[in-house]
Coordinates of C-alpha atoms and ligand atoms in Angstrom, one line a residue:
X1 CA 58.8 58.2 -55.4
X2 CA 56.6 57.8 -58.5
X3 CA 52.9 57.1 -57.9
X4 CA 52.1 56.7 -61.6
X5 CA 49.5 53.8 -61.1
X6 CA 47.8 55.4 -58.0
X7 CA 44.6 57.8 -58.2
X8 CA 46.0 61.0 -57.0
X9 CA 43.3 61.2 -54.1
X10 CA 46.0 61.7 -51.6
X11 CA 48.9 64.6 -51.3
X12 CA 51.4 62.2 -50.3
X13 CA 54.6 63.1 -48.1
X14 CA 57.9 62.3 -49.8
X15 CA 58.7 59.4 -47.3
X16 CA 57.5 55.7 -46.9
X17 CA 58.0 53.5 -43.8
X18 CA 59.0 50.1 -44.1
X19 CA 58.8 48.7 -40.4
X20 CA 56.9 49.7 -37.3
X21 CA 57.1 48.9 -33.5
X22 CA 55.5 50.5 -30.8
X23 CA 55.5 54.5 -31.2
X24 CA 58.2 54.1 -33.9
X25 CA 58.3 54.3 -37.5
X26 CA 61.2 53.3 -39.4
X27 CA 62.4 54.0 -43.1
X28 CA 64.2 51.8 -45.4
X29 CA 67.6 52.7 -43.9
X30 CA 66.0 52.2 -40.3
X31 CA 66.0 56.2 -39.4
X32 CA 63.3 56.2 -36.6
X33 CA 60.6 58.4 -36.6
X34 CA 58.5 59.1 -33.5
X35 CA 54.7 58.5 -34.4
X36 CA 52.5 60.9 -32.8
X37 CA 49.7 60.1 -35.5
X38 CA 49.2 56.4 -35.5
X39 CA 48.2 56.3 -39.0
X40 CA 45.2 59.0 -37.8
X41 CA 44.1 57.4 -34.9
X42 CA 44.5 54.0 -35.9
X43 CA 47.1 52.2 -34.1
X44 CA 46.1 53.2 -30.6
X45 CA 48.2 50.1 -29.1
X46 CA 51.5 51.2 -31.1
X47 CA 52.6 49.5 -34.2
X48 CA 52.5 45.6 -34.7
X49 CA 51.5 44.9 -30.8
X50 CA 52.9 41.9 -30.1
X51 CA 49.7 40.6 -29.2
X52 CA 47.7 41.6 -31.9
X53 CA 50.2 40.3 -34.5
X54 CA 50.1 36.9 -32.7
X55 CA 46.2 36.7 -33.2
X56 CA 46.5 37.8 -36.8
X57 CA 49.3 35.2 -37.6
X58 CA 47.3 32.4 -35.6
X59 CA 44.0 32.9 -37.3
X60 CA 45.5 33.6 -40.6
X61 CA 46.9 30.0 -40.5
X62 CA 43.4 28.5 -39.0
X63 CA 40.5 30.3 -40.9
X64 CA 40.6 33.6 -42.7
X65 CA 37.2 33.8 -44.3
X66 CA 34.2 31.7 -44.4
X67 CA 30.7 33.9 -45.5
X68 CA 28.0 35.5 -43.2
X69 CA 25.8 32.8 -44.6
X70 CA 27.5 30.7 -41.6
X71 CA 28.2 31.1 -37.9
X72 CA 31.4 32.8 -37.2
X73 CA 32.3 31.9 -33.6
X74 CA 34.8 34.8 -33.4
X75 CA 32.2 37.2 -34.8
X76 CA 29.8 36.3 -31.8
X77 CA 32.7 36.7 -29.3
X78 CA 33.8 39.9 -30.5
X79 CA 30.2 40.9 -30.9
X80 CA 29.6 39.9 -27.1
X81 CA 32.8 42.2 -25.9
X82 CA 32.4 45.0 -27.9
X83 CA 28.6 45.4 -26.8
X84 CA 29.2 44.9 -23.4
X85 CA 31.9 47.5 -23.3
X86 CA 29.8 50.1 -25.5
X87 CA 26.8 49.0 -23.4
X88 CA 24.7 48.4 -26.4
X89 CA 22.7 45.5 -27.4
X90 CA 23.7 44.2 -31.2
X91 CA 26.3 44.8 -33.6
X92 CA 26.9 44.9 -37.3
X93 CA 30.5 44.3 -38.7
X94 CA 31.6 46.6 -41.5
X95 CA 35.0 47.0 -42.7
X96 CA 35.8 50.7 -42.3
X97 CA 34.2 54.0 -40.7
X98 CA 32.4 55.3 -43.7
X99 CA 30.6 51.7 -44.0
X100 CA 29.9 51.8 -40.2
X101 CA 28.4 55.4 -40.8
X102 CA 26.5 54.2 -43.6
X103 CA 25.0 51.4 -41.7
X104 CA 24.0 54.1 -39.1
X105 CA 22.5 56.5 -41.6
X106 CA 20.2 53.3 -42.9
X107 CA 19.1 52.6 -39.8
X108 CA 17.8 56.1 -39.1
X109 CA 16.2 56.0 -42.3
X110 CA 14.6 52.7 -41.6
X111 CA 13.5 53.9 -38.1
X112 CA 11.7 56.9 -40.0
X113 CA 10.2 54.6 -42.6
X114 CA 8.8 52.4 -40.2
X115 CA 6.8 55.3 -38.6
X116 CA 5.7 56.3 -42.3
X117 CA 8.0 59.4 -42.8
X118 CA 8.3 60.3 -46.5
X119 CA 11.7 61.6 -46.9
X120 CA 13.5 62.0 -43.4
X121 CA 16.4 64.3 -42.3
X122 CA 19.1 63.8 -40.0
X123 CA 20.6 66.5 -37.8
X124 CA 24.4 66.8 -38.7
X125 CA 27.2 69.3 -37.5
X126 CA 29.3 72.1 -39.0
X127 CA 33.0 70.9 -39.1
X128 CA 31.8 67.3 -39.2
X129 CA 33.6 64.3 -40.7
X130 CA 31.7 60.9 -41.2
X131 CA 33.2 59.4 -44.3
X132 CA 33.3 59.1 -48.0
X133 CA 30.6 56.8 -49.2
X134 CA 27.8 58.7 -50.8
X135 CA 25.5 58.8 -47.7
X136 CA 28.5 59.3 -44.9
X137 CA 29.9 62.1 -47.3
X138 CA 26.7 63.7 -47.5
X139 CA 26.6 64.1 -43.8
X140 CA 30.1 65.5 -43.8
X141 CA 30.6 69.0 -43.7
X142 CA 33.9 69.9 -45.7
X143 CA 32.6 71.4 -48.8
X144 CA 35.9 70.6 -50.8
X145 CA 35.3 66.8 -50.0
X146 CA 31.6 66.9 -51.3
X147 CA 32.0 69.1 -54.5
X148 CA 31.0 67.5 -57.6
X149 CA 29.2 64.3 -56.1
X150 CA 25.6 65.4 -56.0
X151 CA 25.5 64.8 -52.3
X152 CA 21.9 64.3 -50.6
X153 CA 22.0 67.8 -49.1
X154 CA 17.9 67.5 -48.7
X155 CA 18.3 64.6 -46.4
X156 CA 20.3 66.5 -43.8
X157 CA 20.1 69.5 -41.5
X158 CA 23.2 71.4 -40.7
X159 CA 23.7 73.1 -37.3
X160 CA 26.5 74.5 -35.6
X161 CA 28.7 72.0 -33.3
X162 CA 28.1 72.7 -29.6
X163 CA 24.8 74.7 -30.3
X164 CA 21.6 73.3 -28.7
X165 CA 19.6 76.2 -29.4
X166 CA 20.1 75.6 -33.4
X167 CA 18.9 72.1 -32.7
X168 CA 15.8 73.0 -30.8
X169 CA 15.1 75.7 -33.6
X170 CA 15.4 72.9 -36.2
X171 CA 13.0 70.9 -34.2
X172 CA 10.4 73.7 -34.4
X173 CA 11.2 74.4 -38.2
X174 CA 10.9 70.6 -39.5
X175 CA 8.4 68.1 -38.8
X176 CA 10.8 65.3 -40.6
X177 CA 13.5 64.9 -38.5
X178 CA 14.4 61.2 -37.4
X179 CA 18.0 61.2 -36.1
X180 CA 21.0 63.4 -34.7
X181 CA 24.3 62.2 -35.8
X182 CA 27.5 63.4 -34.2
X183 CA 31.1 63.1 -33.1
X184 CA 31.7 63.5 -29.5
X185 CA 34.7 65.3 -30.5
X186 CA 35.3 66.6 -34.1
X187 CA 38.7 65.0 -35.3
X188 CA 39.3 65.9 -39.0
X189 CA 37.0 69.1 -38.6
X190 CA 39.7 70.6 -36.6
X191 CA 39.5 68.5 -33.2
X192 CA 36.8 70.8 -31.9
X193 CA 35.5 70.0 -28.3
X194 CA 32.1 71.3 -27.4
X195 CA 31.9 74.5 -25.5
X196 CA 30.0 72.7 -22.7
X197 CA 32.1 69.5 -23.0
X198 CA 30.8 66.2 -22.9
X199 CA 27.5 67.6 -21.3
X200 CA 26.3 68.6 -24.8
X201 CA 25.8 64.7 -25.6
X202 CA 23.5 64.8 -22.5
X203 CA 21.5 67.4 -24.0
X204 CA 21.5 66.2 -27.8
X205 CA 20.1 63.1 -26.1
X206 CA 17.2 65.0 -24.2
X207 CA 16.4 66.8 -27.5
X208 CA 15.9 63.1 -29.2
X209 CA 14.1 61.8 -26.3
X210 CA 11.9 64.6 -26.4
X211 CA 11.3 64.3 -30.1
X212 CA 11.6 60.5 -30.7
X213 CA 14.5 60.9 -32.8
X214 CA 17.7 58.5 -32.7
X215 CA 20.7 59.6 -30.9
X216 CA 23.7 58.4 -33.0
X217 CA 27.2 58.9 -32.4
X218 CA 30.2 58.6 -34.4
X219 CA 32.9 57.3 -32.7
X220 CA 35.0 56.1 -35.4
X221 CA 37.8 58.2 -34.3
X222 CA 37.1 58.9 -30.5
X223 CA 36.4 54.9 -29.7
X224 CA 38.7 52.3 -28.5
X225 CA 40.4 53.9 -25.9
X226 CA 41.6 57.1 -27.8
X227 CA 39.8 59.7 -25.0
X228 CA 40.8 57.6 -21.9
X229 CA 37.4 55.9 -21.7
X230 CA 36.6 52.9 -24.0
X231 CA 33.9 55.1 -25.5
X232 CA 33.9 59.1 -25.3
X233 CA 30.7 59.4 -24.6
X234 CA 31.3 57.4 -21.6
X235 CA 32.7 60.7 -20.0
X236 CA 29.0 61.5 -19.8
X237 CA 25.8 60.4 -18.5
X238 CA 24.5 59.9 -22.0
X239 CA 23.6 56.7 -23.8
X240 CA 23.4 56.6 -27.8
X241 CA 20.9 54.5 -29.6
X242 CA 23.2 54.0 -32.1
X243 CA 27.2 54.2 -31.8
X244 CA 29.7 53.7 -34.5
X245 CA 33.3 52.7 -34.3
X246 CA 36.2 52.0 -36.6
X247 CA 39.8 53.4 -36.6
X248 CA 41.3 52.0 -33.5
X249 CA 39.2 48.8 -33.3
X250 CA 41.6 46.8 -35.3
X251 CA 44.8 48.3 -34.3
X252 CA 45.6 48.6 -38.4
X253 CA 43.6 45.6 -39.4
X254 CA 40.6 47.1 -41.3
X255 CA 37.2 46.7 -39.5
X256 CA 34.3 48.8 -38.2
X257 CA 31.1 48.1 -36.0
X258 CA 27.9 49.9 -35.7
X259 CA 26.2 49.1 -32.7
X260 CA 22.6 49.5 -31.5
X261 CA 20.4 49.7 -28.4
X262 CA 16.7 50.1 -27.5
X263 CA 14.5 51.4 -29.8
X264 CA 17.1 51.0 -32.7
X265 CA 17.7 47.6 -32.2
X266 CA 16.1 45.0 -34.4
X267 CA 15.3 47.6 -37.2
X268 CA 17.8 45.5 -39.3
X269 CA 16.4 42.1 -40.4
X270 CA 17.8 39.1 -42.6
X271 CA 18.4 40.7 -46.0
X272 CA 18.0 44.5 -45.2
X273 CA 22.0 45.2 -44.6
X274 CA 25.0 42.9 -45.3
X275 CA 28.6 42.8 -46.0
X276 CA 30.7 40.1 -47.6
X277 CA 33.8 40.7 -45.8
X278 CA 32.2 42.0 -42.6
X279 CA 33.3 40.4 -39.4
X280 CA 35.5 37.6 -41.1
X281 CA 36.9 35.2 -38.5
X282 CA 40.2 37.1 -39.0
X283 CA 38.7 40.4 -38.3
X284 CA 36.6 39.5 -35.5
X285 CA 39.6 37.6 -33.7
X286 CA 41.5 40.9 -34.1
X287 CA 39.0 42.8 -32.4
X288 CA 38.8 40.6 -29.5
X289 CA 42.5 40.8 -29.1
X290 CA 42.7 44.4 -29.1
X291 CA 40.1 44.5 -26.7
X292 CA 42.0 42.0 -24.5
X293 CA 45.0 44.2 -24.3
X294 CA 42.9 47.4 -23.6
X295 CA 40.7 45.6 -20.9
X296 CA 43.8 43.7 -19.1
X297 CA 45.9 46.9 -18.9
X298 CA 46.1 50.3 -17.8
X299 CA 46.5 51.6 -21.4
X300 CA 43.3 53.9 -21.0
X301 CA 44.7 55.7 -17.9
X302 CA 47.8 56.1 -19.5
X303 CA 46.3 57.9 -22.5
X304 CA 44.8 60.4 -19.8
X305 CA 48.0 61.0 -17.7
X306 CA 50.2 61.2 -20.9
X307 CA 47.7 63.0 -22.9
X308 CA 47.6 65.9 -20.1
X309 CA 51.5 65.7 -19.7
X310 CA 52.0 66.6 -23.4
X311 CA 49.4 69.2 -23.3
X312 CA 50.4 70.8 -20.3
X313 CA 54.1 70.9 -20.9
X314 CA 53.4 72.4 -24.4
X315 CA 51.1 75.3 -23.0
X316 CA 53.5 75.8 -20.0
X317 CA 56.0 76.7 -22.7
X318 CA 54.0 78.7 -25.2
X319 CA 50.8 79.4 -23.2
X320 CA 52.3 83.3 -23.2
X321 CA 52.4 83.2 -27.0
X322 CA 48.4 82.4 -27.1
X323 CA 48.8 78.7 -27.4
X324 CA 46.1 76.4 -26.2
X325 CA 45.2 72.9 -26.1
X326 CA 42.0 70.7 -26.1
X327 CA 40.9 67.4 -26.7
X328 CA 40.6 64.4 -24.2
X329 CA 43.2 61.6 -23.7
X330 CA 45.6 61.1 -26.5
X331 CA 43.3 62.9 -28.9
X332 CA 45.0 66.1 -28.5
X333 CA 44.8 69.6 -30.6
X334 CA 47.4 72.2 -29.8
X335 CA 45.7 75.4 -31.3
X336 CA 48.3 78.0 -32.5
X337 CA 47.9 81.7 -33.0
X338 CA 45.6 81.9 -36.0
X339 CA 48.1 84.3 -37.7
X340 CA 50.8 81.7 -37.5
X341 CA 52.0 80.3 -40.7
X342 CA 51.8 76.7 -40.4
X343 CA 52.3 75.5 -43.9
X344 CA 55.8 74.1 -43.3
X345 CA 55.0 72.3 -39.9
X346 CA 54.2 69.0 -40.8
X347 CA 57.2 68.7 -43.2
X348 CA 59.5 70.3 -40.7
X349 CA 58.6 68.1 -37.8
X350 CA 59.2 65.2 -39.9
X351 CA 62.3 66.3 -41.6
X352 CA 64.2 68.2 -38.6
X353 CA 62.6 66.6 -35.7
X354 CA 61.7 63.1 -36.9
X355 CA 58.3 63.5 -35.3
X356 CA 55.3 62.6 -37.5
X357 CA 52.4 65.1 -36.8
X358 CA 49.2 66.4 -38.5
X359 CA 48.1 69.9 -38.8
X360 CA 44.1 70.3 -39.3
X361 CA 42.0 73.1 -39.3
X362 CA 44.6 75.4 -40.4
X363 CA 46.5 76.4 -37.2
X364 CA 45.8 73.3 -35.1
X365 CA 48.8 70.7 -34.3
X366 CA 46.9 67.4 -34.2
X367 CA 48.5 64.4 -32.2
X368 CA 47.3 61.1 -32.1
X369 CA 50.0 59.2 -30.3
X370 CA 49.6 55.6 -29.0
X371 CA 47.8 55.0 -25.9
X372 CA 50.4 53.4 -24.4
X373 CA 53.4 55.7 -25.0
X374 CA 55.7 55.6 -22.5
X375 CA 57.1 58.4 -20.3
X376 CA 60.2 58.7 -22.1
X377 CA 58.4 58.8 -25.5
X378 CA 56.1 61.6 -24.5
X379 CA 59.2 63.7 -23.3
X380 CA 60.4 63.0 -26.5
X381 CA 57.3 64.4 -28.3
X382 CA 57.3 67.6 -26.0
X383 CA 60.8 68.1 -26.6
X384 CA 60.2 67.9 -30.5
X385 CA 57.7 70.0 -30.7
X386 CA 59.1 72.6 -28.5
X387 CA 62.3 72.5 -31.0
X388 CA 59.9 72.9 -33.9
X389 CA 57.5 75.6 -32.4
X390 CA 60.4 77.8 -30.7
X391 CA 61.6 79.5 -34.0
X392 CA 58.1 80.8 -34.4
X393 CA 57.5 82.7 -31.4
Ligands
PLP1 C1 38.0 58.6 -40.4 C2 36.7 58.7 -39.7 C3 35.5 58.3 -40.4 C4 35.8 57.6 -42.0 O1 36.8 56.4 -41.5 P1 37.1 55.3 -42.8 O2 37.7 54.0 -42.2 O3 38.0 56.1 -43.6 O4 36.0 55.2 -43.9 C5 34.4 58.5 -40.0 N1 34.1 59.1 -39.4 C6 35.0 59.9 -38.3 C7 34.8 60.6 -37.3 C8 36.4 59.7 -38.8 O5 37.1 60.2 -38.0

């Protein structure tokens, strides 16, 4: 494959797909690959879900874009169902995760500004990933992604993920903090869950309430049913002030959302934020159709049962060799022994097993299968993974 005209921002695998259906991707010669990655947690309903495809086709032939200068009926409708599902008050529609997070971080700054802060700081986590725009990149931990971009480091305080004591310490050392921004489960940074699970979120919220900070969740990856609840925070009793999502929101159609509640509601006014493409009739109708499929099915329960089935089967087989699993629903990390050479795993899975996976954090196999994967397909994921990993033990 020659990519001469494309900037080399990605190390691309030597394969491309021309068609997708459900849990399967097909190459030009129609070889099927079992997709346990779904475009990095995007196509949660599987590729080309018929109801979503139908919504896109109908709306593409009716009205694609007008402008946020006008009323947009589908945006109102998508906003209502999304805010109701997320238990939030209002939403701003963007086109990606980074843009949704940019809106959240701008909100935190505006929240501080309205209280007279000179230069506020946001608490973020080690191993976090929040996107590639300058502000969301500055919130991101990965030094390789940040290098050379003069990130706005003085605007963030970084603490270890899962560590409440570090947050309390930061609160003592700084009087200019305005928010905490955190992923319920860290996706790009190694599929990390907090040691105390989702109660971590409740403890973070308590700190935010005690100090009048905004409690902001990045559910770009964990949202839209991925972990078995519509949003991952709903596994806990925590309630965010600001909530972002994207990836699964459009099942492959680019769309993001930043939602607010309570003290974060009403911060943005006319002219203070915007996006030409944000919440077009087409994007909004897609959001609506993805939500309809999730809400009127047992897909989120399926994500829980199939996710557990995959995790337990792998740990049953390789647990005695130090293999463990983590995550929630169909957001699965299979942690291999730290001394294991994992460099070839993605290529071997693809070429030998026709299985699409990802490896993160050096030795964690990351699986993000469709939420509606069938039992037979989950069994095939397990069998192919066992075949892949067996020679290593
Ligand atoms: C993917 C991701 C982002 C960035 O989303 P883009 O759509 O690529 O801009 C932000 N936060 C989290 C947690 C993500 O997983």
